[in-house]
mmCIF file of C-alpha atoms in Angstrom:
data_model
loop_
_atom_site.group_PDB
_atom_site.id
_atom_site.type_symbol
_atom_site.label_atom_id
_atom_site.label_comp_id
_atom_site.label_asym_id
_atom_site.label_seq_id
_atom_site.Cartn_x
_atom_site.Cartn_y
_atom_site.Cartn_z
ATOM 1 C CA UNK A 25 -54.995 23.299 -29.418
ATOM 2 C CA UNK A 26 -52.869 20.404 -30.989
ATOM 3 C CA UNK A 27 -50.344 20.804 -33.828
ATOM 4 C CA UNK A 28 -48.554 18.518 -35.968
ATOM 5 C CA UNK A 29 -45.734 19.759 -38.099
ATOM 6 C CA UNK A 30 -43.607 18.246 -40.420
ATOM 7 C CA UNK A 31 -40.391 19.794 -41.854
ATOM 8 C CA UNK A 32 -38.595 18.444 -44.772
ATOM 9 C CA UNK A 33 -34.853 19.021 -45.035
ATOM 10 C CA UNK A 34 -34.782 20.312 -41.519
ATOM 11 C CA UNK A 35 -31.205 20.918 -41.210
ATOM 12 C CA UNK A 36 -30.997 22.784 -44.409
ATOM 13 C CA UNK A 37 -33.943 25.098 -43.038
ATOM 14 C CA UNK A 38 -34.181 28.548 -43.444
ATOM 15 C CA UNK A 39 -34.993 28.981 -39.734
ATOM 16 C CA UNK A 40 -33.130 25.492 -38.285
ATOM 17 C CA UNK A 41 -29.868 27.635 -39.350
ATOM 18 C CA UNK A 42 -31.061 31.286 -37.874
ATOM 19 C CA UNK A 43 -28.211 31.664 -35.494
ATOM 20 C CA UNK A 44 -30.228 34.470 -34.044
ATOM 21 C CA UNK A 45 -32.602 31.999 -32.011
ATOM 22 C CA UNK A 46 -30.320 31.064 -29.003
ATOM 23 C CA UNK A 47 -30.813 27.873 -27.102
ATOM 24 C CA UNK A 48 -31.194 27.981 -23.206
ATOM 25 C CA UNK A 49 -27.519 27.293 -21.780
ATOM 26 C CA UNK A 50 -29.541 23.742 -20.634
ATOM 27 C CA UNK A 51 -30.013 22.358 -24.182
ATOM 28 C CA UNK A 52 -26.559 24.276 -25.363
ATOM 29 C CA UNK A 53 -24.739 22.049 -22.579
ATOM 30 C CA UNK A 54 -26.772 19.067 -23.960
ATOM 31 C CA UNK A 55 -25.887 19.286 -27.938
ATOM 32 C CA UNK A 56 -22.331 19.560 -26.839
ATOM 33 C CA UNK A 57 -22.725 15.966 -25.366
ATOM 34 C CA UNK A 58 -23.858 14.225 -28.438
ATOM 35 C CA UNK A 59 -21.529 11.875 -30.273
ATOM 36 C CA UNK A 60 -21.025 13.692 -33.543
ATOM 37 C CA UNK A 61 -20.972 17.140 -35.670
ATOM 38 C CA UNK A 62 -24.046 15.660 -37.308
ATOM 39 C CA UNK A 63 -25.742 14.792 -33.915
ATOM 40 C CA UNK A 64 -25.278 18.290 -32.852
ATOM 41 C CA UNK A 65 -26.468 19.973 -35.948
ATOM 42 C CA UNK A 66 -29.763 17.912 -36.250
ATOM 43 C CA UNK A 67 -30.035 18.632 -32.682
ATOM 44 C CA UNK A 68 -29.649 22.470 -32.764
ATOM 45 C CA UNK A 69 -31.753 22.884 -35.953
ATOM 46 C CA UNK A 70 -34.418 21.126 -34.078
ATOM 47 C CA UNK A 71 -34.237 22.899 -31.414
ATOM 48 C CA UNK A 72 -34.473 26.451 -32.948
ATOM 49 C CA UNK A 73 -37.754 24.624 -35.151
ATOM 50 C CA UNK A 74 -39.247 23.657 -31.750
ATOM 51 C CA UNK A 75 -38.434 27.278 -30.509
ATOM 52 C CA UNK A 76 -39.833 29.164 -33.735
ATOM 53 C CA UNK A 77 -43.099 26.871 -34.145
ATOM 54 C CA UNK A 78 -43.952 27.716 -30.083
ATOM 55 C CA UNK A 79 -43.375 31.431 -30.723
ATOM 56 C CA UNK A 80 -45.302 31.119 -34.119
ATOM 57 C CA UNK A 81 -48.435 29.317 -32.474
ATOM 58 C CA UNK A 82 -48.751 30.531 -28.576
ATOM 59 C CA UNK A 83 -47.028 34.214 -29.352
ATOM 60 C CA UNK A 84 -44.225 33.517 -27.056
ATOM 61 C CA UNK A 85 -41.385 35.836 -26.689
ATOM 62 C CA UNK A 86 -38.438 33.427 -25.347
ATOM 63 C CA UNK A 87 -39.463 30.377 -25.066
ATOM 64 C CA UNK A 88 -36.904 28.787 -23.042
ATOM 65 C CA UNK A 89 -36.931 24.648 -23.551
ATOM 66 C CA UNK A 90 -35.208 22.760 -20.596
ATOM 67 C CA UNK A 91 -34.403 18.406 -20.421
ATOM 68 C CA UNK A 92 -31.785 16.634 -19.877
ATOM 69 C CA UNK A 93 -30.720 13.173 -21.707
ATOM 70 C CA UNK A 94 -33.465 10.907 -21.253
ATOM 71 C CA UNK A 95 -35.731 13.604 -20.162
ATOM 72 C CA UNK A 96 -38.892 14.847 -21.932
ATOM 73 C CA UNK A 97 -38.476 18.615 -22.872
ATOM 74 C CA UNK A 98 -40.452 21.072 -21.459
ATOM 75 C CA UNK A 99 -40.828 24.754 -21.633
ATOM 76 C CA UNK A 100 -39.637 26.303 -18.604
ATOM 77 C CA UNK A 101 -42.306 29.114 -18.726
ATOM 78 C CA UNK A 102 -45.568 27.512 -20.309
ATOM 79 C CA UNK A 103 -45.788 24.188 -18.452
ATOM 80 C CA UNK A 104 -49.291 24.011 -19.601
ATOM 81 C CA UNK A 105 -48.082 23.187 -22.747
ATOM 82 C CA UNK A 106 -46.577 19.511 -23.924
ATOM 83 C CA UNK A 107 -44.459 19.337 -26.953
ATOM 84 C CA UNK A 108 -42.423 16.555 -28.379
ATOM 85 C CA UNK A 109 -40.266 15.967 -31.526
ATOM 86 C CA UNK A 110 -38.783 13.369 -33.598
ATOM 87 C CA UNK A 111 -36.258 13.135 -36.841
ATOM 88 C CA UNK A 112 -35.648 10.231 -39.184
ATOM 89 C CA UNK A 113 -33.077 11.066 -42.269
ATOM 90 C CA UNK A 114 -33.761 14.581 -42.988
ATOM 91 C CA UNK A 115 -37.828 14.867 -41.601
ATOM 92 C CA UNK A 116 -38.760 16.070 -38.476
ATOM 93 C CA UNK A 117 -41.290 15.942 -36.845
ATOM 94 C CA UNK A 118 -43.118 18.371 -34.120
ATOM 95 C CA UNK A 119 -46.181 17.812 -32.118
ATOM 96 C CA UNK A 120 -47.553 20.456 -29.607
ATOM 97 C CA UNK A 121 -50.391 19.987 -27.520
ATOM 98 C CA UNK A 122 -51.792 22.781 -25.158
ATOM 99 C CA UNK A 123 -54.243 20.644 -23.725
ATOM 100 C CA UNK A 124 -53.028 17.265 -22.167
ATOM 101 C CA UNK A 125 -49.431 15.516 -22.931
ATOM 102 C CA UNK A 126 -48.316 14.753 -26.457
ATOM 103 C CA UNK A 127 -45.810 12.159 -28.000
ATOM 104 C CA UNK A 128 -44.742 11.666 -31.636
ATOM 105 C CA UNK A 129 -41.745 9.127 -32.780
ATOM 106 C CA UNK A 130 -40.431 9.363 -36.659
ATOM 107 C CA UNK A 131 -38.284 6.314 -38.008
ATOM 108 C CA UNK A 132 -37.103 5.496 -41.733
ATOM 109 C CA UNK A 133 -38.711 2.151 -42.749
ATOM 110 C CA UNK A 134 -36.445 -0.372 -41.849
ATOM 111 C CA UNK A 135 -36.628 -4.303 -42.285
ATOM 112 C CA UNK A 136 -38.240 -6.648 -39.467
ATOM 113 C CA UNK A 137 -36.057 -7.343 -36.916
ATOM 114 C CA UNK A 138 -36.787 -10.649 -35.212
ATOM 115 C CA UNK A 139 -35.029 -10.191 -32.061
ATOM 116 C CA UNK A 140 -37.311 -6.858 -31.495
ATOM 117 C CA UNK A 141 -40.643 -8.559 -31.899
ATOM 118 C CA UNK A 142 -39.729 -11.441 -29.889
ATOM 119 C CA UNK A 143 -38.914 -9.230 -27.251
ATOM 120 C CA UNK A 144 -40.833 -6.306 -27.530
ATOM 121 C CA UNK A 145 -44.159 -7.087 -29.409
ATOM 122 C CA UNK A 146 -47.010 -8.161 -28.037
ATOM 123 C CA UNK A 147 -48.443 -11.924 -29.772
ATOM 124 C CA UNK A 148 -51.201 -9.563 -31.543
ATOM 125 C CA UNK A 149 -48.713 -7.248 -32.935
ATOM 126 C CA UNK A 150 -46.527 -10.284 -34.310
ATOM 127 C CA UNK A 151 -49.837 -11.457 -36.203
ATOM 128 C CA UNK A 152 -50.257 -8.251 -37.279
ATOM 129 C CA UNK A 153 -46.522 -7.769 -38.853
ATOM 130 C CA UNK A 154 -46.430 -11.138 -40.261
ATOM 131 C CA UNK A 155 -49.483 -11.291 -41.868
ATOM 132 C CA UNK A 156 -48.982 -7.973 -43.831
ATOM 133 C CA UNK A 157 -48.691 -7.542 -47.317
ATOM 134 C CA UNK A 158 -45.767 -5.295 -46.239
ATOM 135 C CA UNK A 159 -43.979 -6.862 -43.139
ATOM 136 C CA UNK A 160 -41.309 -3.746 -43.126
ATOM 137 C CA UNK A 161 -43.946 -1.215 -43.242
ATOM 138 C CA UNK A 162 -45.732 -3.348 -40.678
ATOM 139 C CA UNK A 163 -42.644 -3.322 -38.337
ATOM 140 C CA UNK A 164 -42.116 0.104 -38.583
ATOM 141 C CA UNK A 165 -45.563 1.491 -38.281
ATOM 142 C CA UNK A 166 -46.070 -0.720 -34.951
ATOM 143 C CA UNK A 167 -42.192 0.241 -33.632
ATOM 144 C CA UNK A 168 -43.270 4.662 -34.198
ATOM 145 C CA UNK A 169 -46.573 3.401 -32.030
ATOM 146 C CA UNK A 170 -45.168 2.241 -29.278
ATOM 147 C CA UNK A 171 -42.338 4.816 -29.200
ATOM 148 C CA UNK A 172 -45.056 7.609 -29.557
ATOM 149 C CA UNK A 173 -46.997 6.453 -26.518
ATOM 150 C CA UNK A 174 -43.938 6.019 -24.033
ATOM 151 C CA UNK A 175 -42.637 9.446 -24.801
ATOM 152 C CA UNK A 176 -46.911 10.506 -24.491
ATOM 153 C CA UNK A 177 -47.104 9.055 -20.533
ATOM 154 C CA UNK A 178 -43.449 10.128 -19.946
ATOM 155 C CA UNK A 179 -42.772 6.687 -18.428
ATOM 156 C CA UNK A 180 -40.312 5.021 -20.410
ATOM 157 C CA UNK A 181 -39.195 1.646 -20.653
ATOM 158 C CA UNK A 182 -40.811 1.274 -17.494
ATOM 159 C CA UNK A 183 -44.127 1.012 -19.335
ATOM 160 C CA UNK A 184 -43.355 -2.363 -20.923
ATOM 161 C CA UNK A 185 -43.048 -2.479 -24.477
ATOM 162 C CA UNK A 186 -44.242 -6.411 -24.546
ATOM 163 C CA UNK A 187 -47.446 -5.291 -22.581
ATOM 164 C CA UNK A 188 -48.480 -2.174 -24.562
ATOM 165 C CA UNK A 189 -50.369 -3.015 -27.541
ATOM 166 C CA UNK A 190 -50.573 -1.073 -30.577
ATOM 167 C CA UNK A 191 -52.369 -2.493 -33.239
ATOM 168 C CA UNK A 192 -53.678 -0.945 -35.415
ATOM 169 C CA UNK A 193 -57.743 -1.672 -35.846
ATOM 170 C CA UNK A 194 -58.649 0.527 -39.290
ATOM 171 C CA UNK A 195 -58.360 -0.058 -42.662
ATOM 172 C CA UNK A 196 -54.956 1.349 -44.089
ATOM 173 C CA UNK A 197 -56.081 4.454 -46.127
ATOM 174 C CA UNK A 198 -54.191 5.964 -48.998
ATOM 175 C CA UNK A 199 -52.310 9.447 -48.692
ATOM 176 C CA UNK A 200 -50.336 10.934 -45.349
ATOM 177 C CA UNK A 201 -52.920 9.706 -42.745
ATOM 178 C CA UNK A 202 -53.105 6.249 -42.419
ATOM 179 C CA UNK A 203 -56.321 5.515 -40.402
ATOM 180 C CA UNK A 204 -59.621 7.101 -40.715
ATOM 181 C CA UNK A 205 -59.546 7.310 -37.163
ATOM 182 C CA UNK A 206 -57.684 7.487 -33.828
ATOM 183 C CA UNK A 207 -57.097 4.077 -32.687
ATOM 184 C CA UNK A 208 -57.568 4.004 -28.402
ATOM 185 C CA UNK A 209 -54.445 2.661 -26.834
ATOM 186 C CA UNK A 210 -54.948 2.252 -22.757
ATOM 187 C CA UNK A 211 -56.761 6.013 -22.770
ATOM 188 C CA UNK A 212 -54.490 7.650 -25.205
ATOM 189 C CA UNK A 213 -55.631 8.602 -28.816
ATOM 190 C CA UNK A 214 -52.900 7.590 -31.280
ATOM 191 C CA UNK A 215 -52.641 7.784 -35.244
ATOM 192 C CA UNK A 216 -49.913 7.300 -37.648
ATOM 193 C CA UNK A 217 -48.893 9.029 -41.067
ATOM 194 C CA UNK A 218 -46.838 8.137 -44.118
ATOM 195 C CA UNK A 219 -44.918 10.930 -45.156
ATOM 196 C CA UNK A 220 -42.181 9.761 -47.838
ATOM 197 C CA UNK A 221 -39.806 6.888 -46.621
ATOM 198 C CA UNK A 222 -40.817 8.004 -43.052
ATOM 199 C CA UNK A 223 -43.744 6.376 -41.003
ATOM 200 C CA UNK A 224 -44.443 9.029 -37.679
ATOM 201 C CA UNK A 225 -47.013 8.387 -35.025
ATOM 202 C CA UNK A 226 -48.340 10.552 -32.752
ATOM 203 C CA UNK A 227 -50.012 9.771 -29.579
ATOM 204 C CA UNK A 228 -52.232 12.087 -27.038
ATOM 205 C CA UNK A 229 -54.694 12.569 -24.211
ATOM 206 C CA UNK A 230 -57.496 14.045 -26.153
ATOM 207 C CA UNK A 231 -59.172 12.545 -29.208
ATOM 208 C CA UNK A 232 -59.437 14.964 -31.537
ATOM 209 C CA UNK A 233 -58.045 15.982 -35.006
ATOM 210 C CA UNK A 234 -54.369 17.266 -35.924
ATOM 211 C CA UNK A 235 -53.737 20.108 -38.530
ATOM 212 C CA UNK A 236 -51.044 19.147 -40.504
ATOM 213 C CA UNK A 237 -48.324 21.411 -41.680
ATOM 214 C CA UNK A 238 -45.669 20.041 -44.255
ATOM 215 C CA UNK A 239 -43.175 22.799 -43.772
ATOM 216 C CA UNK A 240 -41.971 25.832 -41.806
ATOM 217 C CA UNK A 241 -39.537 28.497 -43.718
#
């Protein structure tokens, strides 16, 4: 079973602001170490999403979500299932996977940025940003890739951003979904949407189809 869900205006959220959905005294301790009110409100709105979609899909009681800083989160009671989440501006995004490990990143489209690609691009993803019709698009779309896969395996930088190609190999296609397709990327299925000024990828074990949902309330 593998979900994708989008939320619009996520802080201002009917259920993002239920009070009533109380965080595990792990991820409480861990919003209180962000930088900023707005850090901790994002964060706590997506947390009580995360918590609502789980109950919503796998008719959990309490889900209880554990991770440090740095850490994937995981549900302390349901390890079998692999969730991860991302927010750009006011979108988030949620991916849930019961089956295998799961791995979405969301980012505003932003401008190239040299020093990235010359660090962390492989040659064939360079090509591929400089010969678009869109370079910024480009950029972005590759960056939410390669984001998407590390937080997938769980390994990090350790991985090697200048090894792990991304490249697209479809034909862009209009609306959300941007490739007909998964693309393969070293075992793991991976496939990218355009939802407003926000490209999100999502990467996971099993090839197979997401249902999209645009909103929770």
């Amino acid at each position: 079973m593998k979900r994708l869900i989008v939320v619009t205006d996520f802080t201002k959220n009917k259920i993002g602001n239920d009070s009533s959905i109380l965080l595990s005294t792990n991820r409480a301790n861990r919003a209180k170490k962000l930088n900023s009110e707005e850090e901790i409100l994002k964060f706590i709105a997506a947390e009580r999403i995360t918590m609502a979609a789980l109950t919503k899909f796998f008719d959990l009681e309490h889900p209880v979500i554990v991770g440090n800083a740095g850490e994937k989160p995981m549900l302390l009671n349901r390890q079998d299932i692999s969730f991860s989440r991302s927010y750009a501006c006011n979108l988030l995004a949620l991916a849930i996977e019961q089956e295998g490990t799961i791995g979405v990143d969301a980012e505003k489209i932003k401008k190239v940025d040299v020093s990235v690609m010359k660090y962390f691009f492989t040659e064939k993803e360079k090509e591929y940003v400089e010969h678009s019709i869109d370079p910024d698009f480009a950029f972005s779309l590759i960056w939410t890739r390669k984001e998407s896969v590390i937080k997938c395996t769980g390994k990090g930088l350790q991985y090697g951003f200048h090894l792990l190609d991304t490249t697209p190999v479809q034909e862009k296609e209009t609306g959300q979904k941007l490739f007909a397709n998964n693309d393969c990327v070293n075992g793991y299925a991976i496939n990218s949407y355009h939802i407003e000024n926000t490209i999100l990828s999502v990467c996971s074990k099993r090839n197979d189809e997401f249902p999209l949902f645009l909103q929770m309330r």
